[in-house]
Short mmCIF file of C-alpha atoms in Angstrom, two decimals:
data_model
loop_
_atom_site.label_atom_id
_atom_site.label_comp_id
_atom_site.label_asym_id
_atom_site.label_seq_id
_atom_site.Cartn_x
_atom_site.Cartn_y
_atom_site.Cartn_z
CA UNK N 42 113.47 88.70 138.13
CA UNK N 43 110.37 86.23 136.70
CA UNK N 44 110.75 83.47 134.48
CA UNK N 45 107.34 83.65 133.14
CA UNK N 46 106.25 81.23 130.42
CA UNK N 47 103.07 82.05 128.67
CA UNK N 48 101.12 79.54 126.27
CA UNK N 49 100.91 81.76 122.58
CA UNK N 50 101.82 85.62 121.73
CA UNK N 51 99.20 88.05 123.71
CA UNK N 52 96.11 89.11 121.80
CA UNK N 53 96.23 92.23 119.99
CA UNK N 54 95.14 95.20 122.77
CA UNK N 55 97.22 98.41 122.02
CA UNK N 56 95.79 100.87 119.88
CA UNK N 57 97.71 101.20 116.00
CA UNK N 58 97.06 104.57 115.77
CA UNK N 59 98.27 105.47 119.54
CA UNK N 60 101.36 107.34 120.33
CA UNK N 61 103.41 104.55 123.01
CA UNK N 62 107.02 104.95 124.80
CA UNK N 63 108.95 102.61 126.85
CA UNK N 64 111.10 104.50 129.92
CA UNK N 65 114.10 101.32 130.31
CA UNK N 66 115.16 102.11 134.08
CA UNK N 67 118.65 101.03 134.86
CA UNK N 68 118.87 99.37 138.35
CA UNK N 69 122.31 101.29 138.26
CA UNK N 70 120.23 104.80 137.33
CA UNK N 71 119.47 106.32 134.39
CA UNK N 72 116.75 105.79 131.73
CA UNK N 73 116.23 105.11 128.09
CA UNK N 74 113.42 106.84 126.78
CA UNK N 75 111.98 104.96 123.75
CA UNK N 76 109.55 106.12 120.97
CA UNK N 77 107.91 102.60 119.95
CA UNK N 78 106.59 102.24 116.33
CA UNK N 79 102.82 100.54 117.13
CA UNK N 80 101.71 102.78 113.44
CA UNK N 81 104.35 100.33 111.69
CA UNK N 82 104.62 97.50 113.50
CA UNK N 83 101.71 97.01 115.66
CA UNK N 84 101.86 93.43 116.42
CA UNK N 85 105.74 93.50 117.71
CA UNK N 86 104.77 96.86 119.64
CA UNK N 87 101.62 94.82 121.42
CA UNK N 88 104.16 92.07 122.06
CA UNK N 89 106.80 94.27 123.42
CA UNK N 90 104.10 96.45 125.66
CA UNK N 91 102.36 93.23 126.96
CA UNK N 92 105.92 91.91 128.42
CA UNK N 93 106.89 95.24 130.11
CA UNK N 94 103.48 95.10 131.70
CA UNK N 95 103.31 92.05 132.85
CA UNK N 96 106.98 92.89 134.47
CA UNK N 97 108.69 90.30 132.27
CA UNK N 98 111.71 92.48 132.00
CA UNK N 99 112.33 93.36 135.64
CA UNK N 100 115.25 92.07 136.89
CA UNK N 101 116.77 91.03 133.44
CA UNK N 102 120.79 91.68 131.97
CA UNK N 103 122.02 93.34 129.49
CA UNK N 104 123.43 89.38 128.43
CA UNK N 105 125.18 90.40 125.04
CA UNK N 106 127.16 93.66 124.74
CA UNK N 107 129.39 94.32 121.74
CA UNK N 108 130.73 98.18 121.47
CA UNK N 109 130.46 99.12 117.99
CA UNK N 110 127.70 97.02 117.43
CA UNK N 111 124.57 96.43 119.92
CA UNK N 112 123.48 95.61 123.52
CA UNK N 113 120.90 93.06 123.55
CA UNK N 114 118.54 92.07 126.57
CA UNK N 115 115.27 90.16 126.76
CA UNK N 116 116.46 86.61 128.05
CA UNK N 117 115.62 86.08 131.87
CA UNK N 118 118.28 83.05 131.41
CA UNK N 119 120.96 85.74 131.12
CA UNK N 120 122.60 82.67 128.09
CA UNK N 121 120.70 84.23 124.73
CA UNK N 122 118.51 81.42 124.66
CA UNK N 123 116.09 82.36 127.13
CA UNK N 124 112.25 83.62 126.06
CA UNK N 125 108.82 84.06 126.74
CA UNK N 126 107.16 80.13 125.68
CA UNK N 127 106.01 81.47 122.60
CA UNK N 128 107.48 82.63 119.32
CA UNK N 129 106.17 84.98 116.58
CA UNK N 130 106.86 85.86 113.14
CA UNK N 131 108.61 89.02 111.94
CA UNK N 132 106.91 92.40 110.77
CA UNK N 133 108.24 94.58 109.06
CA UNK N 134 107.72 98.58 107.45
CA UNK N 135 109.87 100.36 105.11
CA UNK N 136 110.21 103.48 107.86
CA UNK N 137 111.13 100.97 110.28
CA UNK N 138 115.02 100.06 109.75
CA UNK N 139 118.58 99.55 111.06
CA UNK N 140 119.17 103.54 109.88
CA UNK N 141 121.16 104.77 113.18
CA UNK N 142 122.20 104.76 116.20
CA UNK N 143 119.62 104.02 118.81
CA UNK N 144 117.09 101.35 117.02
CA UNK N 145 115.24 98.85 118.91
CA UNK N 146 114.61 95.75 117.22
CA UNK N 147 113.75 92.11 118.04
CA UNK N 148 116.37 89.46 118.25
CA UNK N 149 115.59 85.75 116.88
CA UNK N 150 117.47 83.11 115.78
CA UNK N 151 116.16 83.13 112.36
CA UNK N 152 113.45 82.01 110.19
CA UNK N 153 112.73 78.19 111.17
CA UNK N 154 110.54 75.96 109.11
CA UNK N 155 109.04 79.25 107.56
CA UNK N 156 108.00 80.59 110.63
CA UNK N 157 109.56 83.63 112.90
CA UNK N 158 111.28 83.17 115.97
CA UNK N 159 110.94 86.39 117.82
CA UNK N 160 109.83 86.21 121.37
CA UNK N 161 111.34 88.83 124.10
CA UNK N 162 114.77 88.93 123.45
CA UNK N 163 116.09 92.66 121.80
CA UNK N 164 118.75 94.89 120.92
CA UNK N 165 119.26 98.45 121.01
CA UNK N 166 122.07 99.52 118.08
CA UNK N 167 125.39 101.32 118.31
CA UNK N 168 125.79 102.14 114.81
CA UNK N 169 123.84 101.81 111.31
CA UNK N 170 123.03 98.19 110.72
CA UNK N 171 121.30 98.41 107.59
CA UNK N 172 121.95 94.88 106.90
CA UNK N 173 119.89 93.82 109.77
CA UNK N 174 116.57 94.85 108.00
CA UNK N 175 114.13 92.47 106.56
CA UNK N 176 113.11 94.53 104.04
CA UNK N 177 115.75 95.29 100.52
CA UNK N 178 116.82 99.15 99.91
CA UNK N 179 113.61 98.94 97.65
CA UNK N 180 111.41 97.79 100.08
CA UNK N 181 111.32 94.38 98.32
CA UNK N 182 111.24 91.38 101.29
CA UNK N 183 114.52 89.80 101.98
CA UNK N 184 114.86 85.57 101.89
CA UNK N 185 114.71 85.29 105.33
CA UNK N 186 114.30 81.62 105.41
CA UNK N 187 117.64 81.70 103.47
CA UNK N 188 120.43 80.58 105.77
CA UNK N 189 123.09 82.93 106.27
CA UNK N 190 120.41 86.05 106.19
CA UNK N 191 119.49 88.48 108.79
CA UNK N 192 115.56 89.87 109.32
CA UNK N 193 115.35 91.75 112.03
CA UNK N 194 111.83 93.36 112.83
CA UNK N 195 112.53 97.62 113.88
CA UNK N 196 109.82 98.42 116.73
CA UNK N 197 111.32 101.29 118.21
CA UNK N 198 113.75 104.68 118.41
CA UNK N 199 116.20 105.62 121.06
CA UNK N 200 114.66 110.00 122.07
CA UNK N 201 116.97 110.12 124.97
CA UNK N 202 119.43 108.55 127.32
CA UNK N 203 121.84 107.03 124.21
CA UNK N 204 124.50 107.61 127.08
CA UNK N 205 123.04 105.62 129.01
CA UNK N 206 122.98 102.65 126.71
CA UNK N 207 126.53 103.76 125.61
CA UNK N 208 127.81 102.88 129.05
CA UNK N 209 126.19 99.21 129.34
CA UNK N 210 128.68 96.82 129.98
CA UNK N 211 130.22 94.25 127.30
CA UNK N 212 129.24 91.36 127.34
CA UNK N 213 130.05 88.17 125.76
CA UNK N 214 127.33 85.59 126.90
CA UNK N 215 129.24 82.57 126.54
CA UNK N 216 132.21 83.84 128.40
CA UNK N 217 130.79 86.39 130.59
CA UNK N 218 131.54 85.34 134.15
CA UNK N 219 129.91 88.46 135.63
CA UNK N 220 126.43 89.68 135.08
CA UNK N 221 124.97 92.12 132.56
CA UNK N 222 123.95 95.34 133.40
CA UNK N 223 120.69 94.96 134.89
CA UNK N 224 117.04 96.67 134.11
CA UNK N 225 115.37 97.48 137.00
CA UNK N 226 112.13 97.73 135.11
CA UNK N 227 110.23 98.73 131.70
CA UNK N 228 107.70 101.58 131.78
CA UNK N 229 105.13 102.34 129.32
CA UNK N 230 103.95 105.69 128.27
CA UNK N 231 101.66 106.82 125.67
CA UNK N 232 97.95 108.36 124.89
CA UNK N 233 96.64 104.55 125.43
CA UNK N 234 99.15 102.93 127.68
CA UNK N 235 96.38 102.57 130.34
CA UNK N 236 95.05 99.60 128.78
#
């Protein structure tokens, strides 16, 4: 598993208009196949594509499991507070939400001093989560700087494999005194996933 710490969010180098997947491989088997959203959301795609390359997710836990709910990953630390050094701001599209089973989204810890928190950390959803989106029904922006309110930046769709993320392991992070379910590794797919 690495630890690495980089300086500032990597520089834009996927292609918007390029069709990208992530394969999650299970060190336990199975795989997740993941359409990610680079039309909507390029800049969390690029950020999300970058780590997987650079083998930032190898070796990482499932840290926070709750059935009904989500399984989130991300955090080398394995505590929820782990990340990448660097921290960037949410992005959101109106055909990007918390609609179903099977999202991927970003975890952060909010909005702080007007500026996003995301970094590596993110979930995959049980159920529809619709509160989780950082956009209103109306497509209207949420107060995410408001205390109390959840923005959550969509990047990606569960295609296949939903049993496999069905059988991850809860997880409380604070009380877990065995490991996550571990990713061996994070493939990435796509007409421009060469680059």
């Amino acid at each position: 598993m690495s630890n690495k710490q980089y300086s500032s969010a990597p520089e834009m180098f996927i292609d918007p208009t390029a069709t990208y997947q992530a394969i999650i491989e299970m060190e336990s088997g199975g795989e997740v196949l993941i359409e990610l959203l680079a039309k909507e959301v390029p800049v969390t795609v690029n950020n999300f594509v970058f780590l997987a390359q650079e083998g930032y997710y190898d070796g990482i836990t499932f840290h926070r499991v709750i059935p009904g709910f989500m399984a989130q990953t991300g955090d080398p630390t394995g505590t929820g507070s782990g990340g990448p050094g660097y921290s960037f701001d949410n992005e959101f599209h109106p055909d990007a939400r918390h609609d179903k089973p099977g999202v991927v989204s970003m975890a952060n810890r909010g909005v702080v001093n007007g500026l996003g928190t995301n970094g590596s950390q993110f979930f995959i959803t049980y159920t529809e989560t619709s509160y989780l989106d950082g956009l209103n029904p109306d497509g209207s922006q949420k107060p995410c700087g408001m205390p109390g309110t959840s923005c959550h930046s969509v990047f990606g769709r569960v295609l296949s494999g939903m049993e496999v993320v069905n059988a991850i392991s809860e997880r409380d992070p604070s009380t877990g005194a065995t490991k996550g379910d571990v990713i061996k590794t994070i493939r990435i797919e796509g007409t421009d996933a060469a680059t």
